[in-house]
Amino acid sequence: MNKKQTRRVLIASLVGSSIEWFDYFLYGTVAALVFNQIFFVTEDPNVGLLLAYASFALAFFIRPFGGVIFSHIGDRIGRKKTLVITLSIMGIATFGMGLLPTYQAIGIWAPILLITLRLVQGLGIGGEWGGALLLAVEYAPPEKRGLYGSIPQMGITIGMLMGTIALWIMTMLPEESFMTWGWRVPFILSALLVIFGLWIRHGIDETPEFKKVQASGEIPKLPIAETLKYHWREVLIAIGAKVVETAPFYIFSTFVVSYATTNLGFTRSSTLAAVMIATVVTTILIPIMGNLSDKVGRKKIYVAGTVGMALFAFPYFWMIHQGSVALLIIATVIALGVIWAPITAVLGTMFSEIFDARIRYTGISLGYQIGAALAGGTAPLVATALLVTFDNSYIPVAIYIIFTAVISLVAVWAMKDRIAVVNK
């Protein structure tokens, strides 16, 4: 494959992934700032916030179903076709959210319609991640798999950055304007991003590894059945390894938005700015860590990040409790920008290397999406519930972060040895 084709594949993987995650994260941030007031209307603000976070978590539980549906298509018909479908349905759902009437306008139908569109988002992202990753990894030369596999992971933070910037600009509006129509603008404009993403993906050919499976005539009739029958151990390992990558991420990026503003007295703008700066740092570090994993091995990079996560849990909360905006930014940059980067950079490539090409889309999607459902979507909910239960003490939340790191260290310890070495 020539350099022009390589560049197009990587751009297609990154652009599509960024748009999907932009749509997905937009909901998470707006849920913390807006949806608890205009869709989930209750007398107690804490209950409204918990309901908003519950709707955020709900999509995580539908993601494995999206993974199963679209990975079936991906392992049977091809990676490219699947990616076009997932991007389209994600775009339609997000655009629809921007047009929804509020609770004050249509009552109970407002949260019902919002949750329905959120579930559609969950189905889309459930199938998107595996396809975007395999588009990059299955085109990669063996000695550059870590670097290539880290590119779609950058889409996670770029999407989040785009969502945060869009909302940050909108929060400069007067409060009434922001709450009435300002929050809707990023949702509606996302339709333009989706059209661009579909155009980029249109010019991509099917991956070489899928073509080999096609040529061999070994396409499985029911990839999910084969995966669960012969590769269930790898799925469990992937679920466990995903835990430390997903739960702390949502605590440092989503939960902190409401926690720092409501409990610690920070302004909304300074909290979003801290997350934004950390996101820029991690986006830069992800390909660097992916490239490093091609030289020293995926496991070493992953374990270093996971141990760092456990060690920094308590210092993180101590720093943000000092009431200093500078310390809030430094703490968020260290946690989300520096420590999280090596974990996420190698995660996808690591997963792809433990599954056979015939069922790879299904295997990595199951591991990633079930792990995300169990630990990711529930993280802001668990953290908020811990605060309510333990009289606003951050200690249980810090212990929860350490607990996720322990689970993932146990999982990665069980991984096959070949993950730890460079695939020459």
Coordinates of C-alpha atoms in Angstrom, one line a residue:
M1 CA 0.0 0.0 0.0
N2 CA 1.4 3.4 -1.0
K3 CA 1.8 6.4 1.3
K4 CA -1.2 8.2 -0.1
Q5 CA -3.5 5.2 0.6
T6 CA -2.0 4.7 4.0
R7 CA -2.6 8.4 4.9
R8 CA -6.2 8.1 3.6
V9 CA -6.9 5.0 5.7
L10 CA -5.5 6.6 8.9
I11 CA -7.5 9.9 8.2
A12 CA -10.7 7.9 7.6
S13 CA -10.1 5.9 10.8
L14 CA -9.4 9.1 12.8
V15 CA -12.1 11.4 11.4
G16 CA -14.9 8.9 11.7
S17 CA -13.8 7.9 15.2
S18 CA -13.6 11.6 16.2
I19 CA -17.1 12.4 14.9
E20 CA -18.6 9.4 16.7
W21 CA -17.0 10.3 20.0
F22 CA -17.9 14.0 19.6
D23 CA -21.5 13.1 19.3
Y24 CA -21.2 10.7 22.2
F25 CA -19.4 12.9 24.6
L26 CA -21.5 16.0 23.8
Y27 CA -24.4 14.2 25.6
G28 CA -22.2 13.4 28.7
T29 CA -21.2 17.0 29.2
V30 CA -24.6 18.5 28.5
A31 CA -26.2 15.9 30.8
A32 CA -24.2 17.3 33.6
L33 CA -25.0 21.0 32.8
V34 CA -28.4 21.1 31.1
F35 CA -30.4 17.9 30.9
N36 CA -30.9 17.6 34.6
Q37 CA -32.8 20.9 34.4
I38 CA -34.8 20.7 31.2
F39 CA -35.4 17.0 30.6
F40 CA -35.2 15.3 34.0
V41 CA -37.1 17.8 36.0
T42 CA -37.5 17.0 39.8
E43 CA -37.8 19.0 43.0
D44 CA -34.4 17.7 44.3
P45 CA -31.5 18.9 42.0
N46 CA -29.4 15.8 43.1
V47 CA -32.1 13.5 41.9
G48 CA -32.2 15.3 38.5
L49 CA -28.5 15.0 38.2
L50 CA -28.6 11.3 39.1
L51 CA -31.3 10.7 36.5
A52 CA -29.3 12.6 33.9
Y53 CA -26.2 10.4 34.7
A54 CA -28.4 7.3 34.6
S55 CA -29.5 8.2 31.0
F56 CA -25.8 8.7 30.2
A57 CA -25.0 5.2 31.7
L58 CA -27.9 3.6 29.8
A59 CA -26.2 3.9 26.4
F60 CA -23.3 2.0 27.8
F61 CA -25.5 -1.0 28.4
I62 CA -26.8 -0.9 24.8
R63 CA -23.3 -0.6 23.4
P64 CA -22.5 -4.3 23.7
F65 CA -25.7 -5.0 21.6
G66 CA -24.4 -2.5 19.0
G67 CA -21.1 -4.3 19.1
V68 CA -22.7 -7.7 18.5
I69 CA -25.0 -6.4 15.7
F70 CA -22.4 -4.4 13.8
S71 CA -19.4 -6.7 14.4
H72 CA -21.5 -9.5 12.9
I73 CA -21.8 -7.4 9.8
G74 CA -18.1 -6.4 10.0
D75 CA -16.9 -10.0 10.3
R76 CA -19.2 -11.3 7.6
I77 CA -19.6 -8.4 5.0
G78 CA -16.6 -6.2 5.8
R79 CA -15.2 -3.4 8.0
K80 CA -15.9 -0.6 5.5
K81 CA -19.6 -1.1 5.0
T82 CA -20.2 -1.3 8.7
L83 CA -18.4 1.9 9.4
V84 CA -20.7 3.8 7.0
I85 CA -23.8 2.5 8.7
T86 CA -22.6 3.2 12.3
L87 CA -21.6 6.8 11.4
S88 CA -24.9 7.5 9.7
I89 CA -27.1 6.3 12.6
M90 CA -25.0 8.1 15.1
G91 CA -25.3 11.4 13.2
I92 CA -29.1 11.1 12.9
A93 CA -29.5 10.5 16.6
T94 CA -27.3 13.4 17.6
F95 CA -29.0 15.8 15.2
G96 CA -32.4 14.7 16.5
M97 CA -31.3 15.5 20.1
G98 CA -30.7 19.1 19.1
L99 CA -34.3 19.4 17.9
L100 CA -36.1 17.9 20.9
P101 CA -38.7 19.8 22.8
T102 CA -38.1 20.1 26.6
Y103 CA -40.0 18.7 29.6
Q104 CA -41.8 22.0 30.0
A105 CA -43.1 21.7 26.4
I106 CA -44.2 18.1 26.1
G107 CA -43.8 16.6 29.6
I108 CA -42.8 13.0 30.1
W109 CA -42.3 12.5 26.3
A110 CA -39.2 14.7 26.4
P111 CA -37.0 12.4 28.6
I112 CA -38.5 9.3 26.8
L113 CA -37.5 10.7 23.3
L114 CA -34.1 11.8 24.6
I115 CA -33.3 8.4 26.1
T116 CA -34.5 6.7 22.9
L117 CA -32.0 8.8 20.8
R118 CA -29.3 8.1 23.4
L119 CA -29.9 4.3 23.0
V120 CA -29.5 4.7 19.2
Q121 CA -26.2 6.6 19.9
G122 CA -25.1 3.6 22.0
L123 CA -25.8 1.1 19.2
G124 CA -23.8 3.2 16.8
I125 CA -20.7 3.7 19.0
G126 CA -20.9 0.0 19.9
G127 CA -20.1 -1.0 16.3
E128 CA -18.0 2.0 15.4
W129 CA -15.0 1.6 17.7
G130 CA -14.1 -1.9 16.5
G131 CA -14.4 -1.0 12.8
A132 CA -12.3 2.2 13.2
L133 CA -9.6 0.3 15.1
L134 CA -9.4 -2.6 12.6
L135 CA -9.3 -0.2 9.7
A136 CA -6.1 1.1 11.1
V137 CA -4.5 -2.1 12.6
E138 CA -5.3 -4.4 9.6
Y139 CA -3.7 -2.0 7.2
A140 CA -0.6 -1.6 9.4
P141 CA 2.9 -3.1 8.8
P142 CA 3.6 -5.5 11.7
E143 CA 6.3 -3.3 13.1
K144 CA 3.9 -0.3 13.2
R145 CA 0.7 -1.8 14.6
G146 CA 1.0 0.0 17.9
L147 CA 1.3 3.4 16.2
Y148 CA -1.5 2.7 13.7
G149 CA -3.8 1.3 16.4
S150 CA -3.3 4.4 18.5
I151 CA -4.6 6.7 15.8
P152 CA -8.3 5.8 16.1
Q153 CA -7.9 6.1 19.9
M154 CA -7.0 9.8 19.3
G155 CA -10.5 10.1 18.0
I156 CA -11.8 9.6 21.5
T157 CA -10.0 12.6 22.9
I158 CA -10.4 14.7 19.7
G159 CA -14.1 14.1 19.8
M160 CA -14.3 15.0 23.4
L161 CA -12.2 18.1 22.8
M162 CA -14.5 19.2 20.0
G163 CA -17.5 18.6 22.2
T164 CA -15.9 20.6 25.1
I165 CA -14.8 23.5 22.9
A166 CA -18.3 23.7 21.3
L167 CA -20.0 23.8 24.7
W168 CA -17.3 26.1 26.1
I169 CA -18.1 28.7 23.4
M170 CA -21.8 28.3 24.0
T171 CA -21.5 28.8 27.8
M172 CA -20.2 32.3 27.0
L173 CA -23.8 33.1 26.1
P174 CA -26.1 34.6 28.8
E175 CA -27.4 31.7 31.0
E176 CA -31.0 32.0 29.7
S177 CA -29.9 31.8 26.0
F178 CA -27.6 28.9 26.7
M179 CA -30.3 26.9 28.5
T180 CA -32.9 27.7 25.8
W181 CA -31.0 27.2 22.5
G182 CA -27.2 27.5 23.0
W183 CA -26.7 23.9 24.0
R184 CA -28.6 22.7 20.9
V185 CA -26.2 24.3 18.4
P186 CA -23.3 21.7 18.6
F187 CA -25.9 18.8 18.3
I188 CA -27.4 20.3 15.1
L189 CA -24.0 21.3 13.5
S190 CA -22.7 17.7 14.0
A191 CA -24.7 16.8 10.9
L192 CA -22.0 18.6 8.8
L193 CA -19.3 16.6 10.5
V194 CA -21.1 13.3 9.7
I195 CA -21.4 14.2 6.0
F196 CA -17.6 15.0 5.9
G197 CA -16.9 11.7 7.6
L198 CA -19.0 9.7 5.2
W199 CA -17.2 11.3 2.2
I200 CA -13.8 10.4 3.7
R201 CA -14.8 6.8 4.3
H202 CA -16.3 6.4 0.9
G203 CA -12.9 6.3 -0.8
I204 CA -11.4 3.5 1.4
D205 CA -11.0 -0.1 0.3
E206 CA -11.7 -3.2 2.5
T207 CA -8.8 -4.2 4.8
P208 CA -6.2 -6.7 3.5
E209 CA -6.8 -9.1 6.5
F210 CA -10.5 -9.2 5.8
K211 CA -9.9 -9.8 2.1
K212 CA -7.7 -12.8 3.1
V213 CA -10.5 -14.3 5.2
Q214 CA -12.9 -13.7 2.3
A215 CA -10.5 -15.4 -0.2
S216 CA -10.0 -18.4 2.1
G217 CA -13.8 -18.9 2.4
E218 CA -13.5 -19.1 6.2
I219 CA -16.0 -16.3 7.0
P220 CA -17.9 -17.6 10.1
K221 CA -21.7 -18.0 9.8
L222 CA -22.3 -16.7 13.3
P223 CA -19.2 -14.8 14.6
I224 CA -20.7 -14.2 18.1
A225 CA -21.3 -18.0 18.6
E226 CA -17.8 -18.9 17.6
T227 CA -16.3 -16.1 19.7
L228 CA -18.1 -17.1 22.9
K229 CA -17.4 -20.8 22.3
Y230 CA -13.7 -20.7 21.5
H231 CA -12.5 -17.3 22.6
W232 CA -14.4 -16.5 25.8
R233 CA -11.2 -16.3 27.9
E234 CA -9.9 -13.5 25.6
V235 CA -13.2 -11.7 25.8
L236 CA -13.0 -11.8 29.7
I237 CA -9.4 -10.6 29.6
A238 CA -10.4 -7.7 27.3
I239 CA -13.3 -6.7 29.6
G240 CA -11.0 -6.6 32.6
A241 CA -8.3 -4.7 30.7
K242 CA -10.9 -2.1 29.6
V243 CA -12.0 -1.3 33.2
V244 CA -9.1 1.0 34.1
E245 CA -9.2 2.7 30.8
T246 CA -12.9 3.6 31.0
A247 CA -14.0 4.3 34.7
P248 CA -11.3 6.8 35.6
F249 CA -11.6 8.5 32.2
Y250 CA -15.3 9.4 32.9
I251 CA -14.5 10.5 36.4
F252 CA -11.8 12.9 35.2
S253 CA -13.7 14.1 32.2
T254 CA -17.5 14.0 33.0
F255 CA -18.0 13.6 36.7
V256 CA -15.5 16.3 37.6
V257 CA -17.5 18.9 35.6
S258 CA -20.4 18.7 38.1
Y259 CA -18.3 17.8 41.1
A260 CA -15.9 20.8 40.8
T261 CA -18.7 23.3 40.1
T262 CA -21.3 22.0 42.6
N263 CA -19.1 20.8 45.5
L264 CA -15.9 22.8 45.2
G265 CA -17.1 26.1 43.9
F266 CA -15.1 26.2 40.6
T267 CA -16.7 28.0 37.7
R268 CA -18.1 26.0 34.8
S269 CA -15.6 27.6 32.4
S270 CA -12.5 26.9 34.5
T271 CA -13.5 23.2 34.9
L272 CA -14.2 22.7 31.2
A273 CA -10.9 24.5 30.5
A274 CA -9.0 22.0 32.7
V275 CA -10.6 19.1 30.9
M276 CA -9.8 20.7 27.5
I277 CA -6.1 21.3 28.3
A278 CA -5.7 17.7 29.6
T279 CA -7.4 16.4 26.4
V280 CA -5.0 18.2 24.2
V281 CA -2.0 16.7 26.2
T282 CA -3.4 13.2 25.9
T283 CA -4.2 13.6 22.2
I284 CA -0.5 14.4 21.6
L285 CA 0.8 11.6 23.8
I286 CA -1.4 8.8 22.4
P287 CA 0.5 8.3 19.1
I288 CA 3.8 8.7 21.0
M289 CA 2.9 5.9 23.4
G290 CA 1.5 3.8 20.5
N291 CA 4.9 4.2 18.7
L292 CA 6.8 3.4 21.9
S293 CA 4.8 0.2 22.3
D294 CA 6.1 -1.0 19.0
K295 CA 9.6 -0.9 20.5
V296 CA 9.1 -2.0 24.1
G297 CA 5.9 -4.0 24.0
R298 CA 2.2 -3.2 24.7
K299 CA 2.1 -4.8 28.2
K300 CA 4.9 -2.6 29.7
I301 CA 3.3 0.6 28.5
Y302 CA -0.2 -0.5 29.7
V303 CA 1.0 -1.6 33.1
A304 CA 3.0 1.6 33.6
G305 CA -0.1 3.7 33.0
T306 CA -2.3 1.4 35.2
V307 CA 0.0 1.5 38.2
G308 CA 0.3 5.3 37.7
M309 CA -3.5 5.5 37.8
A310 CA -3.7 3.7 41.2
L311 CA -0.9 5.8 42.7
F312 CA -2.4 9.2 41.6
A313 CA -6.0 8.6 42.8
F314 CA -5.6 10.2 46.2
P315 CA -3.2 13.0 45.1
Y316 CA -5.7 13.9 42.3
F317 CA -8.6 14.6 44.8
W318 CA -6.3 16.3 47.3
M319 CA -5.1 18.8 44.6
I320 CA -8.5 19.7 43.3
H321 CA -9.7 20.2 46.9
Q322 CA -7.2 23.1 47.4
G323 CA -9.6 25.5 45.6
S324 CA -6.9 26.6 43.1
V325 CA -7.7 26.7 39.4
A326 CA -4.0 26.1 38.7
L327 CA -4.0 22.9 40.8
L328 CA -7.3 21.8 39.2
I329 CA -5.7 22.1 35.8
I330 CA -2.4 20.4 36.8
A331 CA -4.3 17.5 38.5
T332 CA -6.5 17.0 35.5
V333 CA -3.5 17.2 33.1
I334 CA -1.6 14.6 35.1
A335 CA -4.6 12.2 35.4
L336 CA -6.3 12.5 32.1
G337 CA -3.5 13.9 30.0
V338 CA -0.4 11.9 31.1
I339 CA -1.4 8.8 33.0
W340 CA -4.4 7.8 30.9
A341 CA -2.6 8.2 27.6
P342 CA -0.4 5.1 27.6
I343 CA -3.4 2.9 28.7
T344 CA -5.7 4.0 25.9
A345 CA -2.9 4.2 23.3
V346 CA -2.2 0.4 23.4
L347 CA -5.6 -0.9 24.4
G348 CA -7.0 -1.4 20.9
T349 CA -3.9 -2.9 19.4
M350 CA -3.5 -5.2 22.4
F351 CA -7.1 -6.5 21.9
S352 CA -6.7 -7.0 18.2
E353 CA -3.6 -9.1 18.7
I354 CA -5.4 -11.7 20.9
F355 CA -8.2 -12.5 18.5
D356 CA -8.1 -14.3 15.2
A357 CA -9.0 -12.2 12.1
R358 CA -12.1 -14.3 11.4
I359 CA -13.8 -13.1 14.5
R360 CA -11.6 -10.2 15.4
Y361 CA -14.3 -7.5 15.0
T362 CA -16.7 -9.4 17.3
G363 CA -14.0 -10.3 19.9
I364 CA -12.6 -6.8 20.3
S365 CA -16.1 -5.2 20.3
L366 CA -17.5 -7.5 22.9
G367 CA -14.5 -7.0 25.3
Y368 CA -14.4 -3.3 24.8
Q369 CA -18.1 -2.6 24.9
I370 CA -19.0 -4.9 27.9
G371 CA -16.0 -3.4 29.8
A372 CA -17.3 0.1 29.0
A373 CA -20.9 -0.8 30.0
L374 CA -19.8 -2.3 33.4
A375 CA -17.2 0.3 34.3
G376 CA -17.5 3.4 32.1
G377 CA -21.1 4.5 31.9
T378 CA -21.6 3.7 35.5
A379 CA -18.6 5.7 36.7
P380 CA -20.1 9.1 37.2
L381 CA -23.2 7.4 38.7
V382 CA -21.1 5.4 41.1
A383 CA -18.9 8.4 42.0
T384 CA -22.0 10.6 42.7
A385 CA -23.7 7.8 44.7
L386 CA -20.5 7.4 46.8
L387 CA -20.4 11.1 47.5
V388 CA -24.1 11.1 48.6
T389 CA -23.6 7.9 50.8
F390 CA -20.3 9.1 52.5
D391 CA -21.2 12.7 53.2
N392 CA -19.3 14.2 50.2
S393 CA -16.0 12.5 51.1
Y394 CA -13.8 11.9 48.1
I395 CA -12.0 8.9 49.8
P396 CA -14.4 6.2 48.5
V397 CA -14.2 7.7 45.0
A398 CA -10.3 7.5 45.1
I399 CA -10.5 3.9 46.4
Y400 CA -12.9 3.1 43.5
I401 CA -10.3 4.3 41.0
I402 CA -7.6 2.1 42.7
F403 CA -10.0 -0.8 42.5
T404 CA -10.4 -0.4 38.7
A405 CA -6.6 -0.4 38.3
V406 CA -6.3 -3.7 40.3
I407 CA -9.0 -5.4 38.2
S408 CA -7.1 -4.4 35.0
L409 CA -3.7 -5.5 36.3
V410 CA -5.1 -8.9 37.0
A411 CA -6.7 -9.1 33.5
V412 CA -3.5 -8.1 31.7
W413 CA -1.5 -10.5 33.8
A414 CA -3.6 -13.3 32.2
M415 CA -2.9 -12.0 28.6
K416 CA -0.9 -14.1 26.3
D417 CA 2.8 -13.5 26.3
R418 CA 2.9 -12.5 22.7
I419 CA 1.2 -9.2 23.6
A420 CA 4.3 -8.1 25.6
V421 CA 6.7 -8.5 22.6
V422 CA 7.1 -6.6 19.4
N423 CA 5.4 -8.4 16.5
K424 CA 8.1 -8.4 13.9

